[in-house]
Amino acid sequence: ELSQRYIDECSGCAQRFSSWSEEEQTHFVESLLQQMTHYQHGRVQAFLAPMLQRDFISALPARGLDHLAEKILAYLDAESLKSAELVCREWRRVVADGLLWKKLIELQVRSDNLWRGLAERKGWLQDLFRPQRGCQPKDNAYYRQLYPRILQDIERIENNWRSGKYRLHKIQCQSEASKVRRGQDCQRLADNTIKVWDRRTFQCIKVLTGHSGSVLCLQYDENIIISGSSDSTVRVWDVHSGEALNTLYHHCEAVLHLRFAEGLMVTCSKDRSIAVWDMVSPKEITLRRVLVGHRAAVNVVDFDQRYIVSASGDRTIKVWHTTSCEFVRTLSGHKRGIACLQYRDRLVVSGSSDNSIRLWDIETGSCLRVLEGHEELVRCIRFDSKRIVSGAYDGKIKVWDLPAALDPRSSPAAMCVGTLVEHTGRVFRLQFDEFQIVSSSHDDTILVWDFLAEDDDGSETGGAAGGGGGGGGGGGDDDDDDKSGRGAAGKFNPVGGNFIAGGDEDDADVD
């Protein structure tokens, strides 16, 4: 409670204070603050805090700078953007007029394949970026409500992967092997052709002819398909017209695998060699170097800007410098021939006739983990940042937790999160993205396992059988097995693609 003496003297002090210069006023206040207690300092700070704050977001539109306010708030994440809408009406108006929820969704779609795939699958991609002509523009409320629905879909997909809930689409083939590109399926057949199938209607839309032997491998992009055959040639095709653009002759036995990217192609063969090609254009492809060192057929290759990685029936993985093509190191550990691998960043994942999967650090050559659970040869393997998916001659597809596999503290029981059992024959090929696995088998089927699990079609619904890892597969040689059995072999790009396939032989040559 203020004393009468203070009230009487305060007005005089205030008048004298106002007569001083700013510098004198500041000096006087500082001297007063030095005489105050800590409690008094707190009271003064609480009084000053609101005076020192300024709502520049609301001030910018008042000066005709709405675009700056929108740009600042566009840096917020979803939770912060929701909080910003509650600050005041002006902030809420800036968020709405700037369509900031739309911009936040667009940012996610640009940077995340899962978001991009959902946009295509769910049909709201047309409401983003530049809407198509004739489409009624959506307001901010639409995008604000869309955002949590997207998060729910993402959570549902992850739960479906964990629980093994999927919707199964089946394509019946006749001695086929397949890869997938956007909107189409392509199959390689016993008649030495490549077939292109529309992935939405499952109708054959194109047949490519030219190989004189079974098509054992292929890869494609938006413009070309490149295939390798038991006729020892590599052929280049126009993906739109189906025209044969080029034929490459080098290998003297079957071409078992190939990869191309960014002007470089690597092929490998039963003749034990690896060929490195420079690609200027589809019609101008020249042999740069031949890599030798394997003592058996080279079954698979992969590469990036640093390394070329090859795996062979001689039980080894070899690493080569991409630029110089010089040999780097050998990764040894598999007890039998290696049928498949994938390489990305520092990680190599390989599958073998010893029924195991191995994870390797390419820089050190060390084996990081051995995954056991398949009962026969591991024929195909792919991985992304979350999971490894493997297919084997036991007819099973297994899904493994990649982060757990890379954690040395994780127990083997935590590795395998599901086993998918639908094929009745050996699984030869598979690919997967955030939504689907596409697999193909000796049973003459291509299966599409859809983990978005929408219920708006008449496809079968399935669930994972088994689960958990452990239990190594049985031993025994595969030499007496029929490795030229019929089957479909699959590769596939994220949602909305076509299947591309050809060939009827299982091309792996393992001991």
Short mmCIF file of C-alpha atoms in Angstrom, two decimals:
data_model
loop_
_atom_site.label_atom_id
_atom_site.label_comp_id
_atom_site.label_asym_id
_atom_site.label_seq_id
_atom_site.Cartn_x
_atom_site.Cartn_y
_atom_site.Cartn_z
CA GLU A 1 0.00 0.00 0.00
CA LEU A 2 1.44 3.37 -1.06
CA SER A 3 2.12 5.94 1.68
CA GLN A 4 0.80 9.52 1.58
CA ARG A 5 4.36 10.81 1.67
CA TYR A 6 5.18 8.84 -1.50
CA ILE A 7 2.05 10.16 -3.21
CA ASP A 8 2.92 13.75 -2.30
CA GLU A 9 6.54 13.50 -3.48
CA CYS A 10 5.99 11.30 -6.58
CA SER A 11 4.54 14.00 -8.84
CA GLY A 12 7.48 16.29 -8.13
CA CYS A 13 9.99 13.55 -8.87
CA ALA A 14 8.20 12.74 -12.13
CA GLN A 15 8.31 16.37 -13.23
CA ARG A 16 12.01 16.60 -12.45
CA PHE A 17 12.65 13.26 -14.25
CA SER A 18 10.90 14.50 -17.40
CA SER A 19 13.10 17.58 -17.48
CA TRP A 20 16.25 15.50 -17.87
CA SER A 21 17.77 14.23 -21.14
CA GLU A 22 17.32 10.61 -22.24
CA GLU A 23 20.85 9.80 -21.18
CA GLU A 24 20.28 11.32 -17.75
CA GLN A 25 16.97 9.49 -17.36
CA THR A 26 18.59 6.17 -18.26
CA HIS A 27 21.46 6.74 -15.85
CA PHE A 28 19.03 7.57 -13.04
CA VAL A 29 16.92 4.44 -13.62
CA GLU A 30 20.05 2.26 -13.72
CA SER A 31 21.17 3.67 -10.39
CA LEU A 32 17.76 2.91 -8.92
CA LEU A 33 17.87 -0.67 -10.23
CA GLN A 34 21.22 -1.22 -8.54
CA GLN A 35 19.63 -0.36 -5.20
CA MET A 36 16.69 -2.76 -5.65
CA THR A 37 16.30 -6.30 -4.35
CA HIS A 38 16.05 -9.41 -6.53
CA TYR A 39 12.32 -9.54 -5.87
CA GLN A 40 11.96 -5.97 -7.10
CA HIS A 41 13.95 -6.80 -10.23
CA GLY A 42 11.44 -9.56 -10.99
CA ARG A 43 8.51 -7.17 -10.60
CA VAL A 44 10.15 -4.68 -12.97
CA GLN A 45 10.95 -7.37 -15.52
CA ALA A 46 7.34 -8.61 -15.55
CA PHE A 47 6.18 -5.03 -16.11
CA LEU A 48 8.64 -4.43 -18.97
CA ALA A 49 8.15 -7.73 -20.83
CA PRO A 50 4.89 -6.82 -22.64
CA MET A 51 6.28 -3.38 -23.50
CA LEU A 52 9.30 -4.98 -25.20
CA GLN A 53 7.22 -7.39 -27.32
CA ARG A 54 5.84 -6.48 -30.72
CA ASP A 55 3.42 -8.35 -32.97
CA PHE A 56 5.27 -7.83 -36.23
CA ILE A 57 3.17 -10.50 -37.98
CA SER A 58 0.05 -8.36 -37.49
CA ALA A 59 1.99 -5.19 -38.29
CA LEU A 60 3.23 -6.39 -41.69
CA PRO A 61 -0.20 -6.66 -43.40
CA ALA A 62 -1.08 -3.19 -42.10
CA ARG A 63 1.86 -1.94 -44.18
CA GLY A 64 0.82 -3.93 -47.26
CA LEU A 65 3.38 -6.69 -46.60
CA ASP A 66 1.06 -9.67 -46.32
CA HIS A 67 3.43 -11.79 -48.40
CA LEU A 68 6.21 -11.35 -45.82
CA ALA A 69 3.94 -12.42 -42.97
CA GLU A 70 2.91 -15.50 -44.98
CA LYS A 71 6.50 -16.36 -45.81
CA ILE A 72 7.52 -16.18 -42.14
CA LEU A 73 4.66 -18.38 -40.94
CA ALA A 74 5.29 -20.84 -43.81
CA TYR A 75 8.42 -22.01 -41.95
CA LEU A 76 6.28 -23.44 -39.13
CA ASP A 77 5.62 -27.15 -38.71
CA ALA A 78 2.08 -28.47 -38.34
CA GLU A 79 1.85 -28.17 -34.55
CA SER A 80 3.28 -24.64 -34.57
CA LEU A 81 0.96 -23.64 -37.40
CA LYS A 82 -2.05 -24.81 -35.37
CA SER A 83 -0.81 -22.73 -32.43
CA ALA A 84 -0.28 -19.70 -34.68
CA GLU A 85 -3.92 -19.80 -35.73
CA LEU A 86 -4.91 -19.37 -32.07
CA VAL A 87 -2.77 -16.27 -31.42
CA CYS A 88 -5.28 -13.77 -32.81
CA ARG A 89 -7.69 -13.20 -35.69
CA GLU A 90 -5.04 -11.47 -37.79
CA TRP A 91 -2.66 -14.41 -37.59
CA ARG A 92 -5.49 -16.78 -38.45
CA ARG A 93 -6.35 -14.62 -41.46
CA VAL A 94 -2.72 -14.65 -42.65
CA VAL A 95 -2.62 -18.46 -42.41
CA ALA A 96 -5.92 -18.79 -44.30
CA ASP A 97 -5.24 -16.21 -47.02
CA GLY A 98 -1.76 -17.62 -47.60
CA LEU A 99 -3.08 -21.20 -47.87
CA LEU A 100 -0.27 -22.20 -45.53
CA TRP A 101 -1.73 -25.66 -44.83
CA LYS A 102 -1.67 -26.31 -48.57
CA LYS A 103 1.95 -25.17 -48.76
CA LEU A 104 2.88 -27.38 -45.82
CA ILE A 105 1.37 -30.42 -47.55
CA GLU A 106 3.11 -29.52 -50.83
CA LEU A 107 6.45 -29.34 -49.02
CA GLN A 108 5.93 -32.84 -47.62
CA VAL A 109 4.85 -34.21 -51.01
CA ARG A 110 8.00 -32.83 -52.64
CA SER A 111 10.36 -34.33 -50.07
CA ASP A 112 8.72 -37.60 -48.98
CA ASN A 113 7.86 -40.51 -51.27
CA LEU A 114 5.20 -41.72 -48.85
CA TRP A 115 3.36 -38.41 -49.03
CA ARG A 116 3.77 -38.31 -52.80
CA GLY A 117 2.40 -41.82 -53.15
CA LEU A 118 -0.57 -41.05 -50.92
CA ALA A 119 -1.31 -37.94 -52.98
CA GLU A 120 -1.46 -40.07 -56.12
CA ARG A 121 -3.33 -42.98 -54.56
CA LYS A 122 -5.91 -40.85 -52.75
CA GLY A 123 -6.43 -38.40 -55.60
CA TRP A 124 -5.63 -35.17 -53.78
CA LEU A 125 -2.48 -34.52 -55.79
CA GLN A 126 -4.68 -32.67 -58.29
CA ASP A 127 -5.52 -30.14 -55.56
CA LEU A 128 -1.84 -29.26 -55.01
CA PHE A 129 0.72 -27.16 -56.83
CA ARG A 130 -1.02 -25.91 -59.98
CA PRO A 131 -4.61 -27.22 -59.97
CA GLN A 132 -5.90 -28.48 -63.29
CA ARG A 133 -8.05 -26.20 -65.36
CA GLY A 134 -11.70 -26.50 -64.54
CA CYS A 135 -11.03 -27.66 -60.96
CA GLN A 136 -12.64 -25.55 -58.27
CA PRO A 137 -9.87 -24.17 -56.00
CA LYS A 138 -10.01 -25.46 -52.43
CA ASP A 139 -9.89 -23.11 -49.45
CA ASN A 140 -7.63 -23.25 -46.41
CA ALA A 141 -10.19 -25.20 -44.38
CA TYR A 142 -10.00 -28.09 -46.87
CA TYR A 143 -6.23 -28.40 -46.51
CA ARG A 144 -6.37 -27.95 -42.73
CA GLN A 145 -8.75 -30.92 -42.53
CA LEU A 146 -6.75 -32.90 -45.10
CA TYR A 147 -3.51 -32.75 -43.11
CA PRO A 148 -4.66 -34.90 -40.14
CA ARG A 149 -6.33 -37.35 -42.54
CA ILE A 150 -2.97 -37.83 -44.25
CA LEU A 151 -1.32 -38.52 -40.89
CA GLN A 152 -4.02 -41.10 -40.15
CA ASP A 153 -3.35 -42.82 -43.50
CA ILE A 154 0.38 -42.89 -42.79
CA GLU A 155 -0.20 -44.41 -39.36
CA ARG A 156 -2.55 -46.98 -40.87
CA ILE A 157 0.05 -48.00 -43.47
CA GLU A 158 2.72 -48.45 -40.79
CA ASN A 159 0.32 -50.47 -38.64
CA ASN A 160 -0.56 -52.65 -41.64
CA TRP A 161 3.13 -53.35 -42.28
CA ARG A 162 3.61 -54.31 -38.63
CA SER A 163 0.48 -56.45 -38.40
CA GLY A 164 0.76 -57.99 -41.86
CA LYS A 165 -2.57 -56.63 -43.09
CA TYR A 166 -2.66 -56.26 -46.87
CA ARG A 167 -4.93 -56.44 -49.89
CA LEU A 168 -3.68 -58.97 -52.44
CA HIS A 169 -3.86 -58.50 -56.20
CA LYS A 170 -2.91 -61.51 -58.33
CA ILE A 171 -1.77 -61.57 -61.96
CA GLN A 172 -1.70 -65.01 -63.56
CA CYS A 173 1.25 -65.39 -65.91
CA GLN A 174 2.58 -68.00 -68.25
CA SER A 175 6.30 -68.45 -67.67
CA GLU A 176 6.86 -64.79 -67.05
CA ALA A 177 9.17 -62.48 -65.18
CA SER A 178 8.29 -58.89 -64.48
CA LYS A 179 9.38 -55.39 -63.66
CA VAL A 180 7.16 -52.42 -63.02
CA ARG A 181 7.18 -48.83 -64.22
CA ARG A 182 4.70 -46.03 -63.65
CA GLY A 183 1.29 -47.17 -64.85
CA GLN A 184 2.51 -50.32 -66.57
CA ASP A 185 3.71 -53.88 -65.93
CA CYS A 186 6.32 -55.38 -68.23
CA GLN A 187 6.92 -59.11 -68.43
CA ARG A 188 9.68 -61.21 -69.92
CA LEU A 189 8.33 -64.42 -71.41
CA ALA A 190 9.36 -67.87 -72.58
CA ASP A 191 8.94 -66.67 -76.15
CA ASN A 192 11.86 -64.25 -75.57
CA THR A 193 9.61 -61.18 -75.51
CA ILE A 194 9.07 -58.35 -73.07
CA LYS A 195 5.47 -57.49 -72.24
CA VAL A 196 4.16 -54.21 -70.88
CA TRP A 197 1.02 -54.38 -68.72
CA ASP A 198 -1.17 -51.57 -67.44
CA ARG A 199 -0.97 -51.83 -63.69
CA ARG A 200 -4.46 -50.48 -63.13
CA THR A 201 -6.33 -52.71 -65.57
CA PHE A 202 -3.78 -55.58 -65.66
CA GLN A 203 -4.13 -55.63 -69.46
CA CYS A 204 -1.17 -56.21 -71.81
CA ILE A 205 -0.58 -53.02 -73.79
CA LYS A 206 2.72 -53.70 -75.57
CA VAL A 207 4.99 -56.61 -76.63
CA LEU A 208 8.69 -56.04 -77.39
CA THR A 209 10.43 -58.61 -79.58
CA GLY A 210 14.05 -58.96 -80.64
CA HIS A 211 15.94 -61.19 -78.21
CA SER A 212 16.71 -64.72 -79.39
CA GLY A 213 16.92 -66.04 -75.83
CA SER A 214 15.08 -65.60 -72.56
CA VAL A 215 15.15 -62.11 -71.07
CA LEU A 216 16.88 -62.56 -67.72
CA CYS A 217 17.06 -58.97 -66.46
CA LEU A 218 15.85 -55.50 -67.29
CA GLN A 219 15.71 -51.97 -65.96
CA TYR A 220 13.84 -48.91 -67.21
CA ASP A 221 13.27 -45.23 -66.67
CA GLU A 222 10.84 -42.72 -68.16
CA ASN A 223 12.36 -43.09 -71.64
CA ILE A 224 14.05 -46.45 -72.13
CA ILE A 225 14.03 -50.11 -71.16
CA ILE A 226 17.35 -51.98 -71.14
CA SER A 227 17.23 -55.78 -71.09
CA GLY A 228 19.78 -58.58 -70.82
CA SER A 229 19.26 -62.05 -72.23
CA SER A 230 20.49 -65.60 -72.33
CA ASP A 231 21.42 -64.78 -75.95
CA SER A 232 24.35 -62.83 -74.35
CA THR A 233 23.16 -59.44 -75.69
CA VAL A 234 21.94 -56.25 -74.07
CA ARG A 235 19.14 -54.41 -75.86
CA VAL A 236 17.82 -50.87 -75.48
CA TRP A 237 14.15 -50.09 -76.19
CA ASP A 238 12.04 -46.96 -76.41
CA VAL A 239 9.62 -47.25 -73.49
CA HIS A 240 6.84 -45.40 -75.31
CA SER A 241 6.97 -46.85 -78.82
CA GLY A 242 8.58 -50.21 -78.04
CA GLU A 243 11.16 -49.61 -80.80
CA ALA A 244 14.53 -51.36 -80.46
CA LEU A 245 17.12 -48.57 -80.29
CA ASN A 246 20.39 -50.42 -79.74
CA THR A 247 21.95 -53.86 -79.30
CA LEU A 248 25.18 -54.28 -77.32
CA TYR A 249 27.50 -57.22 -77.91
CA HIS A 250 30.22 -58.06 -75.41
CA HIS A 251 29.40 -60.95 -73.09
CA CYS A 252 29.94 -64.47 -74.40
CA GLU A 253 27.34 -66.07 -72.10
CA ALA A 254 24.00 -65.11 -70.57
CA VAL A 255 23.63 -61.58 -69.21
CA LEU A 256 22.38 -62.19 -65.67
CA HIS A 257 21.91 -58.67 -64.33
CA LEU A 258 22.31 -55.00 -65.22
CA ARG A 259 22.00 -51.56 -63.68
CA PHE A 260 22.09 -48.10 -65.27
CA ALA A 261 21.92 -44.55 -63.91
CA GLU A 262 23.26 -41.09 -64.74
CA GLY A 263 25.13 -42.00 -67.91
CA LEU A 264 26.63 -45.25 -66.62
CA MET A 265 25.58 -48.88 -67.04
CA VAL A 266 27.04 -52.02 -65.46
CA THR A 267 26.24 -55.52 -66.74
CA CYS A 268 27.32 -58.92 -65.45
CA SER A 269 27.27 -62.36 -66.94
CA LYS A 270 27.59 -66.07 -66.56
CA ASP A 271 30.96 -65.59 -68.30
CA ARG A 272 32.27 -64.30 -64.89
CA SER A 273 32.88 -60.77 -66.16
CA ILE A 274 31.45 -57.34 -65.36
CA ALA A 275 31.17 -54.75 -68.13
CA VAL A 276 31.10 -51.01 -67.42
CA TRP A 277 29.47 -48.89 -70.14
CA ASP A 278 29.30 -45.14 -70.77
CA MET A 279 25.86 -44.03 -71.93
CA VAL A 280 25.81 -40.77 -73.89
CA SER A 281 22.39 -41.56 -75.35
CA PRO A 282 20.33 -44.71 -75.96
CA LYS A 283 22.04 -45.09 -79.33
CA GLU A 284 25.52 -44.10 -78.16
CA ILE A 285 26.73 -46.57 -75.53
CA THR A 286 30.40 -47.54 -75.40
CA LEU A 287 32.31 -50.11 -73.35
CA ARG A 288 34.58 -48.40 -70.84
CA ARG A 289 36.10 -51.29 -68.89
CA VAL A 290 35.76 -55.01 -68.19
CA LEU A 291 36.15 -56.07 -64.56
CA VAL A 292 37.39 -59.59 -63.86
CA GLY A 293 38.13 -61.35 -60.61
CA HIS A 294 35.19 -63.57 -59.78
CA ARG A 295 35.71 -67.33 -60.12
CA ALA A 296 32.08 -68.11 -61.00
CA ALA A 297 29.11 -66.49 -62.69
CA VAL A 298 28.43 -62.93 -61.56
CA ASN A 299 24.77 -62.96 -60.54
CA VAL A 300 24.10 -59.36 -59.55
CA VAL A 301 25.60 -55.87 -59.64
CA ASP A 302 24.75 -52.52 -58.09
CA PHE A 303 26.53 -49.18 -58.00
CA ASP A 304 26.53 -45.52 -57.07
CA GLN A 305 28.99 -42.68 -57.68
CA ARG A 306 31.57 -44.25 -55.35
CA TYR A 307 31.47 -48.00 -55.79
CA ILE A 308 30.42 -50.82 -58.07
CA VAL A 309 29.40 -53.91 -56.08
CA SER A 310 29.18 -57.41 -57.58
CA ALA A 311 28.16 -60.77 -56.15
CA SER A 312 28.90 -64.21 -57.51
CA GLY A 313 28.38 -67.91 -57.20
CA ASP A 314 31.95 -68.00 -55.87
CA ARG A 315 30.50 -66.89 -52.47
CA THR A 316 32.11 -63.44 -52.52
CA ILE A 317 31.08 -59.83 -52.98
CA LYS A 318 33.62 -57.61 -54.70
CA VAL A 319 33.85 -53.82 -54.51
CA TRP A 320 35.31 -51.62 -57.26
CA HIS A 321 35.80 -47.87 -57.61
CA THR A 322 33.15 -46.52 -59.98
CA THR A 323 35.33 -43.86 -61.59
CA SER A 324 38.64 -45.70 -61.94
CA CYS A 325 37.17 -49.24 -62.03
CA GLU A 326 40.00 -50.31 -59.73
CA PHE A 327 39.41 -53.19 -57.32
CA VAL A 328 38.86 -52.13 -53.67
CA ARG A 329 38.06 -55.17 -51.49
CA THR A 330 36.29 -58.50 -51.18
CA LEU A 331 33.48 -59.15 -48.70
CA SER A 332 33.64 -62.76 -47.54
CA GLY A 333 31.39 -64.63 -45.16
CA HIS A 334 28.63 -66.41 -47.06
CA LYS A 335 29.09 -70.16 -47.03
CA ARG A 336 27.56 -70.67 -50.47
CA GLY A 337 26.93 -68.72 -53.65
CA ILE A 338 25.30 -65.28 -53.51
CA ALA A 339 22.12 -64.80 -55.52
CA CYS A 340 21.11 -61.21 -54.75
CA LEU A 341 22.19 -57.95 -53.18
CA GLN A 342 21.35 -54.29 -52.88
CA TYR A 343 23.78 -51.47 -52.13
CA ARG A 344 22.99 -47.98 -50.87
CA ASP A 345 25.12 -45.46 -48.96
CA ARG A 346 27.46 -47.59 -46.80
CA LEU A 347 25.17 -50.59 -46.57
CA VAL A 348 25.20 -53.77 -48.66
CA VAL A 349 22.52 -56.40 -48.03
CA SER A 350 23.03 -59.81 -49.66
CA GLY A 351 21.14 -63.09 -49.91
CA SER A 352 22.69 -66.48 -50.49
CA SER A 353 22.23 -70.16 -51.17
CA ASP A 354 23.29 -70.69 -47.55
CA ASN A 355 19.74 -69.47 -46.70
CA SER A 356 21.04 -66.40 -44.87
CA ILE A 357 20.98 -62.64 -45.36
CA ARG A 358 24.04 -60.59 -44.48
CA LEU A 359 24.41 -56.86 -43.84
CA TRP A 360 27.81 -55.34 -44.66
CA ASP A 361 29.61 -52.05 -44.13
CA ILE A 362 31.10 -51.38 -47.55
CA GLU A 363 33.78 -49.03 -46.17
CA THR A 364 35.24 -51.51 -43.70
CA GLY A 365 34.16 -54.77 -45.30
CA SER A 366 32.80 -56.00 -41.98
CA CYS A 367 29.63 -58.06 -41.63
CA LEU A 368 27.21 -56.16 -39.39
CA ARG A 369 24.50 -58.78 -39.01
CA VAL A 370 23.42 -62.23 -40.21
CA LEU A 371 19.66 -62.72 -40.59
CA GLU A 372 18.37 -66.28 -40.54
CA GLY A 373 14.87 -67.57 -41.06
CA HIS A 374 14.48 -68.64 -44.68
CA GLU A 375 14.59 -72.39 -45.24
CA GLU A 376 16.02 -72.29 -48.77
CA LEU A 377 18.06 -70.06 -51.07
CA VAL A 378 17.42 -66.33 -50.60
CA ARG A 379 16.75 -65.29 -54.18
CA CYS A 380 15.77 -61.60 -53.99
CA ILE A 381 16.23 -58.80 -51.53
CA ARG A 382 15.46 -55.08 -51.30
CA PHE A 383 15.67 -52.52 -48.50
CA ASP A 384 14.80 -48.92 -47.69
CA SER A 385 15.37 -46.84 -44.56
CA LYS A 386 12.82 -48.81 -42.52
CA ARG A 387 12.80 -52.42 -43.64
CA ILE A 388 14.38 -55.24 -45.60
CA VAL A 389 12.12 -57.44 -47.73
CA SER A 390 13.44 -60.82 -48.88
CA GLY A 391 12.08 -63.62 -51.04
CA ALA A 392 13.34 -67.18 -51.20
CA TYR A 393 13.00 -70.60 -52.77
CA ASP A 394 10.92 -71.62 -49.74
CA GLY A 395 8.08 -69.58 -51.29
CA LYS A 396 8.07 -67.08 -48.44
CA ILE A 397 8.57 -63.34 -48.31
CA LYS A 398 9.98 -62.00 -45.06
CA VAL A 399 9.91 -58.43 -43.78
CA TRP A 400 12.77 -57.42 -41.48
CA ASP A 401 13.25 -54.37 -39.26
CA LEU A 402 16.33 -52.64 -40.70
CA PRO A 403 17.08 -50.26 -37.77
CA ALA A 404 16.86 -53.22 -35.39
CA ALA A 405 19.15 -55.28 -37.62
CA LEU A 406 21.73 -52.48 -37.55
CA ASP A 407 21.56 -52.16 -33.77
CA PRO A 408 24.06 -54.60 -32.22
CA ARG A 409 22.00 -54.62 -29.00
CA SER A 410 18.88 -56.00 -30.72
CA SER A 411 18.04 -59.66 -30.24
CA PRO A 412 17.57 -61.91 -33.30
CA ALA A 413 13.91 -62.41 -32.36
CA ALA A 414 13.23 -58.71 -33.01
CA MET A 415 14.53 -58.77 -36.58
CA CYS A 416 11.77 -60.45 -38.59
CA VAL A 417 8.49 -58.57 -38.22
CA GLY A 418 6.43 -60.71 -40.59
CA THR A 419 6.36 -63.62 -43.00
CA LEU A 420 4.07 -63.44 -46.03
CA VAL A 421 2.90 -66.77 -47.40
CA GLU A 422 0.81 -66.66 -50.58
CA HIS A 423 3.12 -68.01 -53.30
CA THR A 424 3.10 -71.76 -53.90
CA GLY A 425 6.49 -71.80 -55.63
CA ARG A 426 9.91 -70.23 -55.38
CA VAL A 427 9.97 -66.45 -55.12
CA PHE A 428 12.28 -65.11 -57.82
CA ARG A 429 11.87 -61.33 -57.79
CA LEU A 430 10.41 -58.60 -55.66
CA GLN A 431 10.32 -54.86 -55.29
CA PHE A 432 8.56 -52.68 -52.77
CA ASP A 433 7.81 -49.11 -51.85
CA GLU A 434 6.03 -47.52 -48.90
CA PHE A 435 2.68 -49.04 -49.93
CA GLN A 436 3.24 -52.31 -51.74
CA ILE A 437 5.36 -55.34 -52.38
CA VAL A 438 5.35 -56.74 -55.91
CA SER A 439 6.64 -60.31 -56.05
CA SER A 440 6.82 -63.03 -58.65
CA SER A 441 7.30 -66.74 -58.43
CA HIS A 442 7.81 -70.15 -59.99
CA ASP A 443 4.04 -70.59 -59.48
CA ASP A 444 3.46 -68.34 -62.53
CA THR A 445 1.94 -65.47 -60.55
CA ILE A 446 2.79 -61.86 -59.89
CA LEU A 447 1.39 -60.77 -56.52
CA VAL A 448 0.83 -57.16 -55.49
CA TRP A 449 0.64 -56.87 -51.69
CA ASP A 450 -1.07 -53.55 -50.94
CA PHE A 451 -0.53 -52.31 -47.37
CA LEU A 452 -2.73 -49.27 -47.87
CA ALA A 453 -5.45 -51.94 -47.69
CA GLU A 454 -8.28 -49.98 -49.24
CA ASP A 455 -11.60 -51.78 -49.32
CA ASP A 456 -13.03 -50.32 -52.50
CA ASP A 457 -12.22 -53.22 -54.83
CA GLY A 458 -12.84 -56.93 -54.95
CA SER A 459 -9.31 -58.13 -54.32
CA GLU A 460 -8.41 -60.70 -51.70
CA THR A 461 -7.48 -59.55 -48.22
CA GLY A 462 -4.69 -61.35 -46.45
CA GLY A 463 -2.53 -61.30 -43.37
CA ALA A 464 1.01 -62.19 -42.45
CA ALA A 465 1.65 -65.79 -41.54
CA GLY A 466 4.21 -66.38 -38.88
CA GLY A 467 6.53 -63.63 -37.76
CA GLY A 468 9.71 -63.33 -35.87
CA GLY A 469 13.13 -64.38 -36.99
CA GLY A 470 15.51 -67.05 -35.81
CA GLY A 471 15.92 -70.57 -37.04
CA GLY A 472 18.45 -70.95 -39.80
CA GLY A 473 17.44 -72.80 -42.92
CA GLY A 474 18.44 -76.33 -43.72
CA GLY A 475 21.67 -77.15 -45.47
CA GLY A 476 22.21 -79.18 -48.60
CA ASP A 477 23.27 -78.26 -52.10
CA ASP A 478 21.00 -76.71 -54.68
CA ASP A 479 22.96 -78.14 -57.56
CA ASP A 480 20.32 -80.76 -58.29
CA ASP A 481 17.45 -78.29 -58.16
CA ASP A 482 15.76 -77.10 -61.33
CA LYS A 483 17.09 -73.57 -61.68
CA SER A 484 15.48 -73.00 -65.07
CA GLY A 485 11.96 -73.31 -63.74
CA ARG A 486 9.19 -71.12 -65.01
CA GLY A 487 8.21 -68.05 -63.07
CA ALA A 488 7.61 -64.35 -62.93
CA ALA A 489 10.30 -61.99 -61.73
CA GLY A 490 9.33 -58.53 -60.52
CA LYS A 491 10.69 -55.03 -60.20
CA PHE A 492 8.57 -52.02 -59.48
CA ASN A 493 8.62 -48.29 -59.03
CA PRO A 494 6.51 -46.36 -56.51
CA VAL A 495 2.76 -46.22 -57.09
CA GLY A 496 1.07 -45.63 -60.38
CA GLY A 497 3.46 -47.57 -62.61
CA ASN A 498 3.43 -50.28 -65.24
CA PHE A 499 4.83 -53.80 -64.95
CA ILE A 500 7.62 -54.62 -67.41
CA ALA A 501 8.72 -58.23 -67.66
CA GLY A 502 10.34 -60.95 -69.73
CA GLY A 503 12.09 -64.32 -69.58
CA ASP A 504 11.20 -67.65 -68.03
CA GLU A 505 14.46 -68.76 -66.45
CA ASP A 506 15.77 -68.29 -62.95
CA ASP A 507 19.05 -66.70 -63.87
CA ALA A 508 20.98 -67.12 -60.61
CA ASP A 509 24.01 -69.39 -60.84
CA VAL A 510 24.92 -70.38 -57.28
CA ASP A 511 26.66 -73.32 -55.74
#
